[in-house]
C-alpha positions as a printed NumPy array, in Angstrom:
array([[-143.698,    4.138,    0.111],
       [-144.872,    7.994,    1.07 ],
       [-145.302,   10.007,    4.488],
       [-148.78 ,   11.123,    5.434],
       [-149.526,   13.682,    7.915],
       [-153.213,   13.719,    9.558],
       [-153.997,   16.736,   11.643],
       [-156.518,   16.31 ,   13.813],
       [-157.536,   17.439,   17.392],
       [-159.563,   16.376,   20.362],
       [-163.066,   15.109,   19.577],
       [-163.801,   12.834,   21.228],
       [-165.671,   10.558,   17.704],
       [-163.755,   12.132,   15.334],
       [-160.297,   10.278,   15.25 ],
       [-161.332,    7.091,   15.152],
       [-162.329,    7.305,   11.044],
       [-158.812,    9.303,   11.462],
       [-156.78 ,    5.946,   13.374],
       [-159.429,    3.972,   11.555],
       [-157.332,    5.353,    8.195],
       [-154.261,    5.742,    8.97 ],
       [-154.223,    2.135,   10.461],
       [-154.901,    1.023,    6.949],
       [-151.982,    3.045,    5.144],
       [-149.829,    2.055,    7.44 ],
       [-150.55 ,   -1.247,    6.643],
       [-149.988,   -0.239,    3.041],
       [-146.325,    0.244,    4.074],
       [-146.713,    4.923,    4.046],
       [-145.292,    6.101,    7.201],
       [-148.103,    7.832,    8.91 ],
       [-148.346,   10.469,   11.664],
       [-150.348,   13.17 ,   13.529],
       [-150.737,   15.875,   14.897],
       [-152.941,   17.422,   16.71 ],
       [-153.382,   18.641,   21.154],
       [-151.263,   17.171,   24.197],
       [-154.499,   15.389,   25.23 ],
       [-154.784,   12.784,   22.38 ],
       [-150.924,   12.172,   23.027],
       [-151.815,    8.787,   24.288],
       [-154.473,    7.551,   22.183],
       [-152.599,    8.041,   19.731],
       [-149.068,    6.723,   20.81 ],
       [-151.707,    3.555,   22.131],
       [-152.49 ,    3.628,   18.133],
       [-148.602,    3.152,   17.464],
       [-148.745,    6.607,   15.731],
       [-145.987,    9.106,   16.235],
       [-148.255,   12.508,   17.653],
       [-146.452,   15.655,   17.611],
       [-148.64 ,   17.888,   19.793],
       [-149.374,   21.659,   18.671],
       [-146.765,   24.167,   19.868],
       [-148.862,   27.942,   18.571],
       [-152.79 ,   25.914,   19.099],
       [-154.087,   26.993,   22.304],
       [-154.677,   23.923,   24.81 ],
       [-158.189,   21.974,   24.626],
       [-159.436,   18.865,   25.835],
       [-162.853,   17.589,   24.935],
       [-163.721,   16.752,   27.463],
       [-162.839,   19.603,   30.188],
       [-166.194,   21.199,   32.228],
       [-166.242,   24.541,   31.286],
       [-169.6  ,   27.421,   32.833],
       [-171.513,   28.424,   30.579],
       [-174.561,   26.545,   29.096],
       [-174.28 ,   25.005,   25.472],
       [-173.945,   28.942,   24.004],
       [-170.642,   29.422,   24.981],
       [-169.635,   26.065,   24.582],
       [-170.218,   26.62 ,   20.808],
       [-168.553,   29.653,   20.377],
       [-165.692,   27.65 ,   22.444],
       [-165.415,   25.591,   20.166],
       [-165.535,   27.569,   17.289],
       [-162.653,   28.87 ,   18.851],
       [-160.531,   26.081,   18.595],
       [-161.912,   25.456,   14.702],
       [-160.481,   28.847,   13.62 ],
       [-156.985,   28.249,   15.764],
       [-154.252,   29.895,   12.899],
       [-151.915,   28.53 ,   15.126],
       [-152.757,   25.215,   13.577],
       [-152.077,   26.197,   10.562],
       [-148.644,   27.306,   11.889],
       [-148.165,   24.326,   13.337],
       [-148.954,   22.717,   10.054],
       [-146.214,   24.366,    8.241],
       [-143.614,   23.485,   10.868],
       [-144.247,   19.777,   10.733],
       [-144.328,   19.149,    7.732],
       [-141.032,   21.697,    7.192],
       [-139.145,   19.556,    9.238],
       [-140.529,   16.064,    7.404],
       [-141.321,   16.239,    4.056],
       [-144.976,   15.101,    3.874],
       [-146.494,   13.883,    0.551],
       [-149.686,   13.898,    1.394],
       [-152.262,   15.75 ,    4.297],
       [-154.658,   15.056,    5.576],
       [-157.256,   17.882,    7.661],
       [-160.045,   16.769,    9.79 ],
       [-163.429,   18.866,    7.646],
       [-163.895,   21.57 ,   10.87 ],
       [-160.759,   22.354,   10.814],
       [-160.295,   25.797,    9.426],
       [-157.186,   27.502,   10.996],
       [-154.89 ,   24.731,    9.613],
       [-156.916,   24.776,    6.734],
       [-155.788,   28.282,    5.368],
       [-152.657,   27.445,    6.809],
       [-151.354,   25.735,    4.255],
       [-153.985,   27.29 ,    1.597],
       [-151.503,   30.23 ,    2.542],
       [-148.155,   28.147,    2.456],
       [-149.342,   26.228,   -0.758],
       [-149.749,   23.099,    0.955],
       [-152.403,   21.015,   -0.394],
       [-155.372,   19.424,    1.149],
       [-157.457,   16.005,    1.725],
       [-160.235,   16.912,    4.57 ],
       [-161.994,   14.026,    6.463],
       [-165.01 ,   14.436,    6.601],
       [-166.269,   12.269,    9.864],
       [-170.392,   12.324,   10.198],
       [-173.072,   13.827,    7.478],
       [-171.353,   16.199,    4.625],
       [-174.951,   17.538,    5.175],
       [-174.386,   18.594,    8.677],
       [-170.454,   19.781,    8.326],
       [-171.307,   21.808,    5.689],
       [-175.021,   23.442,    7.056],
       [-173.169,   23.506,   10.257],
       [-169.87 ,   25.826,    9.343],
       [-171.133,   27.627,    6.437],
       [-174.122,   28.641,    6.183],
       [-175.262,   28.27 ,    9.48 ],
       [-173.785,   30.171,   12.921],
       [-170.594,   28.28 ,   13.002],
       [-170.272,   29.438,    9.397],
       [-170.773,   33.434,   10.338],
       [-168.828,   32.834,   13.623],
       [-165.485,   31.696,   10.978],
       [-166.377,   34.47 ,    8.579],
       [-165.87 ,   37.551,   11.069],
       [-162.533,   35.869,   12.001],
       [-161.69 ,   35.945,    8.613],
       [-162.226,   32.443,    6.962],
       [-164.023,   31.998,    4.422],
       [-164.9  ,   28.324,    5.252],
       [-166.541,   27.18 ,    1.343],
       [-163.012,   28.191,   -0.214],
       [-161.423,   26.283,    1.744],
       [-163.372,   23.531,    0.773],
       [-162.852,   23.889,   -2.446],
       [-159.597,   24.367,   -2.439],
       [-158.882,   20.575,   -0.822],
       [-157.966,   18.239,   -2.985],
       [-159.962,   15.62 ,   -2.002],
       [-163.033,   15.87 ,    0.427],
       [-163.176,   11.934,    1.394],
       [-166.656,   11.649,    3.679],
       [-166.818,    8.399,    6.063],
       [-170.717,    7.901,    6.308],
       [-173.343,    6.528,    4.541],
       [-174.05 ,    8.469,    1.201],
       [-177.833,    6.59 ,    1.39 ],
       [-178.358,    9.223,    4.286],
       [-177.161,   11.868,    3.491],
       [-178.945,   14.638,    1.639],
       [-177.813,   17.593,   -0.404],
       [-173.945,   16.958,   -0.391],
       [-172.263,   18.187,   -3.318],
       [-170.576,   16.063,   -5.779],
       [-167.755,   16.724,   -4.726],
       [-168.129,   14.357,   -1.933],
       [-166.117,   10.684,   -1.941],
       [-168.726,    8.332,    0.232],
       [-165.933,    6.028,    1.798],
       [-168.234,    4.095,    3.787],
       [-167.914,    4.843,    8.152],
       [-164.622,    3.977,    9.504],
       [-165.547,    1.583,   12.48 ],
       [-164.121,    2.287,   15.681],
       [-164.127,   -1.824,   16.394],
       [-165.086,   -5.032,   15.368],
       [-168.385,   -6.399,   14.389],
       [-169.355,   -8.828,   16.552],
       [-167.825,  -10.479,   19.879],
       [-169.795,  -11.494,   23.251],
       [-170.784,   -9.151,   25.376],
       [-169.213,   -8.43 ,   28.809],
       [-171.509,   -7.731,   31.493],
       [-170.162,   -6.873,   35.093],
       [-171.459,   -9.812,   38.213],
       [-173.521,   -7.374,   39.428],
       [-176.067,   -7.499,   36.22 ],
       [-179.459,   -8.822,   36.614],
       [-178.683,  -11.838,   33.981],
       [-182.774,  -12.64 ,   33.168],
       [-183.42 ,  -13.097,   30.092],
       [-185.091,   -9.181,   30.139],
       [-183.73 ,   -7.382,   27.244],
       [-181.048,   -5.793,   26.626],
       [-180.543,   -1.732,   27.001],
       [-177.515,   -0.008,   25.776],
       [-176.761,    3.563,   27.422],
       [-174.722,    6.079,   25.778],
       [-174.981,    9.708,   25.562],
       [-171.086,   11.084,   24.797],
       [-167.655,   10.275,   24.866],
       [-166.87 ,   14.199,   25.896],
       [-167.955,   16.75 ,   27.313],
       [-171.469,   17.791,   27.653],
       [-173.621,   20.564,   29.916],
       [-176.424,   19.07 ,   31.907],
       [-175.155,   15.921,   30.551],
       [-175.218,   13.697,   34.252],
       [-179.16 ,   15.423,   34.187],
       [-179.697,   13.035,   31.524],
       [-177.847,   10.101,   31.996],
       [-180.25 ,    9.784,   35.764],
       [-183.108,   10.06 ,   34.45 ],
       [-182.7  ,    7.133,   32.021],
       [-181.604,    5.499,   35.099],
       [-184.588,    6.598,   36.775],
       [-186.375,    5.581,   33.965],
       [-185.425,    2.058,   33.92 ],
       [-185.591,    1.057,   37.807],
       [-189.123,   -1.105,   37.184],
       [-189.043,   -1.684,   33.59 ],
       [-188.792,   -5.369,   32.538],
       [-185.021,   -4.941,   30.719],
       [-181.661,   -4.779,   31.566],
       [-179.594,   -1.504,   31.533],
       [-175.922,   -1.491,   30.883],
       [-174.605,    2.404,   30.921],
       [-171.363,    3.759,   29.197],
       [-170.821,    7.256,   30.918],
       [-167.466,    8.579,   29.055],
       [-164.459,   10.48 ,   30.911],
       [-165.819,   13.28 ,   31.238],
       [-168.705,   11.833,   34.145],
       [-167.65 ,    9.952,   37.086],
       [-170.147,    7.264,   37.437],
       [-170.553,    6.954,   40.962],
       [-172.251,   10.602,   40.36 ],
       [-174.938,    8.429,   39.301],
       [-177.603,    6.491,   41.25 ],
       [-178.112,    2.445,   39.255],
       [-181.147,    0.507,   39.964],
       [-180.71 ,   -2.966,   40.271],
       [-181.832,   -3.954,   36.669],
       [-178.942,   -1.315,   35.512],
       [-174.86 ,   -1.676,   35.982],
       [-173.425,    1.479,   34.841],
       [-169.252,    2.058,   33.132],
       [-167.263,    4.702,   32.639],
       [-166.31 ,    3.154,   29.778],
       [-166.83 ,   -0.811,   28.03 ],
       [-166.489,   -1.628,   24.118],
       [-169.712,   -1.343,   23.093],
       [-169.199,   -3.446,   19.777],
       [-168.626,   -6.163,   22.905],
       [-172.28 ,   -5.835,   24.248],
       [-174.494,   -5.019,   21.03 ],
       [-174.783,   -8.057,   20.308],
       [-176.725,   -9.297,   22.984],
       [-178.823,   -5.773,   22.899],
       [-182.623,   -5.518,   21.916],
       [-182.036,   -1.455,   21.754],
       [-179.634,    1.856,   22.191],
       [-179.977,    5.11 ,   23.801],
       [-177.772,    7.024,   22.536],
       [-177.178,   11.19 ,   21.503],
       [-177.126,   10.041,   17.837],
       [-172.948,   10.738,   17.342],
       [-171.89 ,    9.523,   13.819],
       [-169.439,    6.979,   15.237],
       [-171.818,    4.781,   18.419],
       [-175.153,    6.204,   15.527],
       [-172.787,    3.557,   12.813],
       [-171.484,    0.932,   15.2  ],
       [-175.182,    0.366,   16.236],
       [-176.566,    0.498,   12.695],
       [-173.784,   -2.208,   12.23 ],
       [-174.927,   -4.417,   14.818],
       [-178.569,   -4.264,   13.416],
       [-179.382,   -1.565,   16.658],
       [-182.22 ,    0.55 ,   16.267],
       [-181.953,    3.34 ,   18.703],
       [-184.18 ,    5.919,   20.93 ],
       [-181.64 ,    9.348,   20.329],
       [-181.456,   11.962,   22.843],
       [-179.426,   14.63 ,   21.117],
       [-177.106,   16.343,   23.378],
       [-175.657,   18.947,   21.388],
       [-178.091,   20.996,   19.375],
       [-175.089,   22.842,   17.54 ],
       [-174.109,   20.061,   15.342],
       [-174.956,   17.2  ,   13.138],
       [-176.215,   14.807,   16.415],
       [-180.11 ,   15.676,   15.569],
       [-179.765,   15.645,   11.176],
       [-178.287,   12.441,   12.644],
       [-181.86 ,   11.136,   14.932],
       [-184.196,   12.907,   11.961],
       [-182.404,   10.421,    8.734],
       [-182.719,    7.644,   11.504],
       [-186.202,    8.286,   13.116],
       [-187.078,    9.26 ,    8.998],
       [-185.976,    5.799,    8.09 ],
       [-188.442,    4.481,   11.255],
       [-185.12 ,    3.003,   12.732],
       [-184.926,    5.133,   15.181],
       [-186.827,    7.969,   17.136],
       [-186.219,   10.511,   19.358],
       [-186.604,   13.013,   22.   ],
       [-184.872,   15.858,   23.133],
       [-182.109,   15.768,   26.451],
       [-184.373,   17.588,   29.162],
       [-187.326,   14.427,   27.886],
       [-188.898,   13.75 ,   31.343],
       [-188.737,   10.541,   32.375],
       [-192.571,    9.86 ,   31.303],
       [-191.181,   10.65 ,   27.829],
       [-188.629,    8.363,   28.242],
       [-191.122,    5.455,   29.637],
       [-193.507,    5.498,   26.66 ],
       [-190.659,    5.582,   24.075],
       [-189.208,    2.708,   24.94 ],
       [-192.23 ,    0.185,   25.782],
       [-193.188,    1.121,   22.504],
       [-190.26 ,    0.44 ,   20.528],
       [-189.306,   -2.451,   22.491],
       [-193.577,   -3.508,   21.983],
       [-192.65 ,   -3.167,   17.938],
       [-189.391,   -4.379,   18.144],
       [-188.808,   -6.391,   14.442],
       [-190.453,   -3.372,   12.547],
       [-187.312,   -1.37 ,   13.894],
       [-184.95 ,   -3.817,   14.006],
       [-185.431,   -4.905,   10.495],
       [-185.485,   -0.806,    8.482],
       [-182.036,   -0.948,   11.397],
       [-180.694,   -3.611,    9.314],
       [-182.034,   -2.544,    6.608],
       [-179.25 ,    0.365,    6.867],
       [-176.822,   -1.6  ,    9.139],
       [-176.48 ,   -3.867,    5.591],
       [-174.83 ,   -0.946,    3.933],
       [-172.893,    0.049,    6.492],
       [-171.231,   -3.632,    6.007],
       [-171.235,   -3.981,    2.973],
       [-167.77 ,   -1.582,    2.116],
       [-164.811,   -1.03 ,    4.629],
       [-164.523,    3.057,    5.198],
       [-161.232,    2.769,    5.984],
       [-159.799,    0.519,    2.873],
       [-161.785,    2.995,    0.822],
       [-160.281,    5.981,    1.495],
       [-156.574,    4.6  ,    1.987],
       [-157.865,    3.622,   -1.648],
       [-158.78 ,    8.089,   -2.614],
       [-155.934,    9.231,   -0.833],
       [-153.499,    7.168,   -2.765],
       [-154.647,    7.176,   -6.584],
       [-154.007,   10.288,   -8.721],
       [-150.244,    9.555,   -8.042],
       [-150.417,   10.426,   -5.065],
       [-147.456,    8.578,   -3.422],
       [-147.255,    4.629,   -3.855]])
């Protein structure tokens, strides 16, 4: 039995894969705890884990609204990823509790640097396409920002004992041979019956599920409203989830749509024909697991969402529009995809079979416990 520390951050879709792997390790008898932002305590303890809070790192909540546009938001995220306080907290946590294995979110260079400086071995968990992570944080503008703050992202990646990518290798081009692909770690069971409200139009029209992000992103509410305006008058039923950052009451829904702050996607997807999403990795993989084609409107242009959108569009499992696409463009695209649904669904199903073929959490746990790790 070993002691495992996961170092995470309040980032939305990065947390479920870590929780899935941690749950598998705990099932095998290992003592698992998390170190993260105070805003994560409820989610982590609710999953049954001890949640240690950062003491030296700056406060951060991914659902908190900030002034400024996307560039200002990118700089705020860069400040989280290069927060040296996380490294100090990691070192103090390991000093308090003897730890056999440290798993760090692949974006937390401040935590990696602290572990490397203290001689603490660590593994990295990549919760999206590694190619997008490497491009953004090693070669891209956020990587330049990290280097200006005296971090060497490439060296910190090289220092990791393992780099685990909880994604599909088949759509992740240009990745290093070091990357260990486990397959996606799904955040919910695949399957189940839809749980729709009494206000929904329960006709035989195709169901369109809409979800853009659980995090705060500038002008996301406006994009959701345009999508709602799009489905008004279409022969579809729409179910929209806003996440904690947007109040459903701030949106105006037509009669053939219902809006929820939260609804388990895995319970709606089995009866859906199409999903309109932002291209977040967790949402995309869960949709593919249900053979669900997608219209992807990336909300964040600086990280993985455009890369994921392009990967699925190249395989004709999705179509892509910008976040500011007008109603007419969204309507035309939805109508086109529904008219050619068999082809899009067949292409999504080929990727979905790959998602379902592996238990990502079990495969990741196997990697982490290999090579002499505590059994």
